[in-house]
Coordinates of C-alpha atoms in Angstrom, one line a residue:
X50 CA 0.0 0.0 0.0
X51 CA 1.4 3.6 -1.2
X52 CA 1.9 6.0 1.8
X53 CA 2.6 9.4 1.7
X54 CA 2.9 11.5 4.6
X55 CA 3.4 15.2 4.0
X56 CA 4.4 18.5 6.6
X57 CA 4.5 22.2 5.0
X58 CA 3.7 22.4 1.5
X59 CA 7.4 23.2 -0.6
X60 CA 5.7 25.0 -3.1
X61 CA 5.7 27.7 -0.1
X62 CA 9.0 28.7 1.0
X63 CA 10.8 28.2 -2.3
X64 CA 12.9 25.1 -0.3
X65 CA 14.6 22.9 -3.4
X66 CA 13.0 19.3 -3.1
X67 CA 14.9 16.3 -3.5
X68 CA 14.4 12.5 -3.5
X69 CA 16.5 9.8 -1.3
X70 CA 16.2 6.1 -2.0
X71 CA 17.2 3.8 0.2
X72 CA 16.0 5.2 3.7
X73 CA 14.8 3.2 6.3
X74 CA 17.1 2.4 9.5
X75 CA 18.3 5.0 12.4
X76 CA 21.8 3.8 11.8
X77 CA 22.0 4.1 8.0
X78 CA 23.1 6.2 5.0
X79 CA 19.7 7.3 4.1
X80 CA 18.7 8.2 7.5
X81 CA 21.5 10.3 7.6
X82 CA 21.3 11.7 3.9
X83 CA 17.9 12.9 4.7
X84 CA 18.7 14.6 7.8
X85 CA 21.1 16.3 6.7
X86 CA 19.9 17.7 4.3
X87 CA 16.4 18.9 5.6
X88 CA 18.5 20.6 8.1
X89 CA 20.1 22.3 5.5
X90 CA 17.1 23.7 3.7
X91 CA 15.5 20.9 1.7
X92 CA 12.3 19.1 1.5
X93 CA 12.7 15.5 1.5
X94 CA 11.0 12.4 -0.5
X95 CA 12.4 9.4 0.3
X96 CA 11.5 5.4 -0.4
X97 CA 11.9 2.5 1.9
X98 CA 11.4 -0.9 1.5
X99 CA 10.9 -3.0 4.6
X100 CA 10.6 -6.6 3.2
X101 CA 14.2 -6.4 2.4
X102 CA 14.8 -5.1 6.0
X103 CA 13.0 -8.1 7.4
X104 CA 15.3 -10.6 5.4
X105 CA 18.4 -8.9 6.6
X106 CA 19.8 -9.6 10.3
X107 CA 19.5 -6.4 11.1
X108 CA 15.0 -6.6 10.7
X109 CA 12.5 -4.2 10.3
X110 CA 11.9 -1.1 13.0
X111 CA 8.9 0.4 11.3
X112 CA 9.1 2.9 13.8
X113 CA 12.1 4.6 12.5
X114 CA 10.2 5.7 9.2
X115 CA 7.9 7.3 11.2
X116 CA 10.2 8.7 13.6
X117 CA 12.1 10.2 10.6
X118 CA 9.2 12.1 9.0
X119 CA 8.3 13.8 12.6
X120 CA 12.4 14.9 12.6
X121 CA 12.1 16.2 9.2
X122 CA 9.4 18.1 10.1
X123 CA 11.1 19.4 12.9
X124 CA 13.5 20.9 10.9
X125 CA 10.7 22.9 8.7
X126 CA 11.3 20.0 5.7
X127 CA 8.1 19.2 3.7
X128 CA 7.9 15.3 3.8
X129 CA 6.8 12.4 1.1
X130 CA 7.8 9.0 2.7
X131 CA 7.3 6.3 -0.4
X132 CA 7.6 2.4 0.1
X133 CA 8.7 1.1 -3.2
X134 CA 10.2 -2.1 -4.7
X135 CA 12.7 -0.4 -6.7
X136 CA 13.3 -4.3 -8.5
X137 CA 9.6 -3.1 -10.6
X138 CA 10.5 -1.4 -13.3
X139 CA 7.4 0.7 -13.0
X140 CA 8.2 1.9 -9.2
X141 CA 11.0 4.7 -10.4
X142 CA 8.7 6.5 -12.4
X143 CA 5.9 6.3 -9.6
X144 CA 8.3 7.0 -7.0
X145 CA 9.7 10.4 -9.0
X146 CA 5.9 11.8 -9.6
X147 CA 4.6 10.7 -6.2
X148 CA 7.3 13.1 -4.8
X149 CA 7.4 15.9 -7.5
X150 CA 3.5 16.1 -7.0
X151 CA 3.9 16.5 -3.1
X152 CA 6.5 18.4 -2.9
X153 CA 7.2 20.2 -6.4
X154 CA 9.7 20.1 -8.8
X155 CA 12.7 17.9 -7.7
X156 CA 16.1 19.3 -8.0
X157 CA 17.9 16.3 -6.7
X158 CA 18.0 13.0 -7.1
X159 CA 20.5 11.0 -4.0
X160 CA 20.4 7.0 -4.5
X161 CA 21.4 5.2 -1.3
X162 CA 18.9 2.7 -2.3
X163 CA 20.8 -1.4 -2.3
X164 CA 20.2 -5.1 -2.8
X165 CA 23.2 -7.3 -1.1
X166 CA 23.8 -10.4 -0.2
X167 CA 27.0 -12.0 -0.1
X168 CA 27.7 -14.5 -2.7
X169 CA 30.5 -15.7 -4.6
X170 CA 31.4 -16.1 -8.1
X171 CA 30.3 -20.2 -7.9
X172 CA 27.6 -20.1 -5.6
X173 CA 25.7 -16.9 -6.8
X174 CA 22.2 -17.9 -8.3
X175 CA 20.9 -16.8 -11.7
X176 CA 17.9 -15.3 -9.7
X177 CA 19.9 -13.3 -6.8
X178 CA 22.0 -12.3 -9.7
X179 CA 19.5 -10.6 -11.9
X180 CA 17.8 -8.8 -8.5
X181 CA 21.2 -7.4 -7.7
X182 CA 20.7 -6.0 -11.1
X183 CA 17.1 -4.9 -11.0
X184 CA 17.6 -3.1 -7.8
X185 CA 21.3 -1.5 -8.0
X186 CA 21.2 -0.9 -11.7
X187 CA 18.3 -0.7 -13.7
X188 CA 16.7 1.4 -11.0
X189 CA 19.0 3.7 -11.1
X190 CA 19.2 4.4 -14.8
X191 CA 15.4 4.4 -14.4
X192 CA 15.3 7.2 -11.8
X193 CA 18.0 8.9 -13.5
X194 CA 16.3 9.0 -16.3
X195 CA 12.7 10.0 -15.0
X196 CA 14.7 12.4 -13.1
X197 CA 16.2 14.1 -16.0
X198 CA 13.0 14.3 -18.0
X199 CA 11.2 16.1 -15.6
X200 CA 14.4 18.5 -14.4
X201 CA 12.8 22.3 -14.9
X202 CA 15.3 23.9 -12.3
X203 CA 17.4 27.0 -13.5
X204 CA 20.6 25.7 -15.7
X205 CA 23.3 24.0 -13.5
X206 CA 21.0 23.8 -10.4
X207 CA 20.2 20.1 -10.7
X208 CA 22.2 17.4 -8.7
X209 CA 22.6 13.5 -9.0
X210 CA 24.6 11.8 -6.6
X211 CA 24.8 7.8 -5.9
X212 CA 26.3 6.0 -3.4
X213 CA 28.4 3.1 -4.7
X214 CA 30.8 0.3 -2.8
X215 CA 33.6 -1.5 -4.5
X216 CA 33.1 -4.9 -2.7
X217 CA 33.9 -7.8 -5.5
X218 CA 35.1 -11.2 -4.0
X219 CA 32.7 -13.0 -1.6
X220 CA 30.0 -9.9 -2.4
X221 CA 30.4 -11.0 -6.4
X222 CA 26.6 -9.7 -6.9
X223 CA 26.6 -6.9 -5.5
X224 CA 30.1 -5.4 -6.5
X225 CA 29.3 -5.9 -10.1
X226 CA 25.8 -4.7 -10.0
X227 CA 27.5 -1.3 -8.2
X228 CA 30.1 -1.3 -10.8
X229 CA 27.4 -0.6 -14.0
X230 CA 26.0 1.5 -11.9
X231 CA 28.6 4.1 -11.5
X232 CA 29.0 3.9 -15.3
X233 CA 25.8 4.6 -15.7
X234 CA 25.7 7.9 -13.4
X235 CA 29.2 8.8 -15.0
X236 CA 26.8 8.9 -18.5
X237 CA 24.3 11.4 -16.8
X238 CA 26.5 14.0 -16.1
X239 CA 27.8 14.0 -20.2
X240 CA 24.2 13.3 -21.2
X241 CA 22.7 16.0 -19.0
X242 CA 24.8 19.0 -19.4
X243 CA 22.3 20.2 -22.0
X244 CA 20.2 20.2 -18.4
X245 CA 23.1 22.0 -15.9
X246 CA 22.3 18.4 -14.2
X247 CA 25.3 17.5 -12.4
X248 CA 26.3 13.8 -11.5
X249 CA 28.7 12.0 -9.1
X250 CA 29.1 8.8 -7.4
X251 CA 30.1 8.9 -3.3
X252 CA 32.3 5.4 -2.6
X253 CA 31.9 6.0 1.0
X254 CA 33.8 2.5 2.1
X255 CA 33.8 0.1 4.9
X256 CA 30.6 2.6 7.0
X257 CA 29.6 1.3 10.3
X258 CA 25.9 1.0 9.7
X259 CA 25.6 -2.3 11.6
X260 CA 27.0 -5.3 9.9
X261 CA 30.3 -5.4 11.0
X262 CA 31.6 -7.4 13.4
X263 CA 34.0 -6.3 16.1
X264 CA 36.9 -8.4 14.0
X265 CA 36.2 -7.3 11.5
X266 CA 35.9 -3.2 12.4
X267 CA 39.4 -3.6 14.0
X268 CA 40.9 -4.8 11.2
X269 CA 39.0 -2.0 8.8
X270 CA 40.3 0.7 11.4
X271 CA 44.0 -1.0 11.2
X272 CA 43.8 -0.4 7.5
X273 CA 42.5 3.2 7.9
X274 CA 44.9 6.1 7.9
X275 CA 42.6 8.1 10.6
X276 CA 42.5 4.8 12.5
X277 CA 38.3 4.8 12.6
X278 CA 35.3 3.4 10.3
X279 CA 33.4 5.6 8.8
X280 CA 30.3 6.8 9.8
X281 CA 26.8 8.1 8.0
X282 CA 26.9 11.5 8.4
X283 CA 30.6 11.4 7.3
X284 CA 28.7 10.4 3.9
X285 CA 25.9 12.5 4.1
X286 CA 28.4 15.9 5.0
X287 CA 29.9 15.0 1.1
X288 CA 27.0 14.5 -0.3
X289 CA 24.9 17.7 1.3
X290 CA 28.1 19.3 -0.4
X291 CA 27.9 18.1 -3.5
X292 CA 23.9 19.0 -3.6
X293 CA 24.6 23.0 -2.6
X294 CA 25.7 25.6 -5.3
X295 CA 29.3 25.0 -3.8
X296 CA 29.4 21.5 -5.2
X297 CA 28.5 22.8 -8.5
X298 CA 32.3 22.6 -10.2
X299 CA 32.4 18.5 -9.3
X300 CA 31.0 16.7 -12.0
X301 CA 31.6 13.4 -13.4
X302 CA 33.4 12.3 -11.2
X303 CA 33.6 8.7 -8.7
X304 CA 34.4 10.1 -5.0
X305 CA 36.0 8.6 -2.4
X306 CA 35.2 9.4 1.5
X307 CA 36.9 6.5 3.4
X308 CA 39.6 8.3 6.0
X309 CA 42.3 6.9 3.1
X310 CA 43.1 3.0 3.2
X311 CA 45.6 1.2 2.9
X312 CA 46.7 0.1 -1.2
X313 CA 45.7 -3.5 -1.4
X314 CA 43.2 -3.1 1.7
X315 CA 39.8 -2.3 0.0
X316 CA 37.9 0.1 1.4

């Protein structure tokens, strides 16, 4: 069932409006994308998708949805919270005009959206293959490409940014489904500066949003020049950045936020 829950109306105020996949859980990327950037003058759309929650070990809270939308709206953001299956090809578009109808034009679009579950080359299905796909790929190009079509902001004014990993061996899925999708935001920015659209991708590596284990976060803090894992709002400080008018000279480009790691170390 579609839900929409909206505070001030965006088409008072002249706040920019922008839509964040992939925002569901306190201690995530998204969670911290969006509140950082409603605190910096945005109203927010975002999607969430708790069956894939549920099948993680880190489960559902849908609590923290609803906790979200009442912080945004602390902060004066107008909100559109949107469940969507971003693995149907028909739930970009939805998603974009659900949000643009709520809250007005969009001028950015910030994927932190993600299907992952570790597999390896020989034990990867055909079928958790081809989701990896559908939800880290083809939705993106999808939304990008809604996105663009709709994009009636003044000339340079419009923002895509994606958050990407570069996880390959044991994580074969994933990794390569991330991979074509930086190539594909890497496209948008060349096929969008008829727009003044920019578009970059934030690898933001090894970020503490509850999947590591304590082994495992030493070893990523050994490897780490500033001796910590990173965190959110470490993320979502780059991408509010990237999203104001003084991002507006990076385009193109494949970022990375990790503290510096170690060469051979991964990030």
């Amino acid at each position: 069932m579609q839900q929409i829950t909206t505070g001030k109306t965006s088409r008072s105020g002249n706040k920019p409006a922008v839509l964040i996949t992939g925002v569901s859980r306190k201690i995530g990327i998204g969670y911290a994308l969006a509140r950082t950037l409603a605190r910096a003058g945005w109203n927010i759309g975002f999607t969430y998708y708790r069956d894939y929650d549920e099948q993680m070990p880190w489960g559902s809270r849908p609590e923290d949805v609803e906790d979200l939308i009442q912080e945004l709206k602390g902060y004066g953001a107008a909100v559109c919270s949107q469940p969507a299956d971003l693995a149907d090809p028909e739930e970009p578009r939805r998603v974009i005009r659900e949000v643009r109808d709520n809250l007005g034009p969009l001028s950015a679009l910030v994927m932190s959206h993600c299907y992952s579950v570790d597999s390896t080359i020989q034990d990867t299905s055909l079928e958790s293959f081809e989701r990896h796909f559908r939800v880290n790929t083809r939705a993106t190009w999808l939304l990008i490409r809604e996105f663009s079509r709709l994009f009636a902001g003044t000339f340079g004014t419009g923002r895509i940014v994606a958050i990407t990993s570069d996880h390959t061996a044991g994580n074969m899925p994933y990794g390569a489904s991330k991979g074509a999708m930086d190539r594909i935001v890497l496209a948008a920015a060349q096929e969008n500066r008829s727009r003044g659209i920019t578009a970059n991708v934030i690898n933001p590596g090894a970020t503490d949003t509850g999947w590591m284990t304590p082994a495992l976060e030493q070893q990523i803090r050994r490897n780490t020049f500033l001796n910590r894992i990173g965190t959110p709002q470490d993320c979502a400080n780059l991408v509010e950045f990237l999203c104001s008018d003084r991002g507006c000279w990076i385009n193109g480009q494949v970022l990375y936020s990790n503290g510096g790691v170690e060469p051979g170390a991964g990030g």
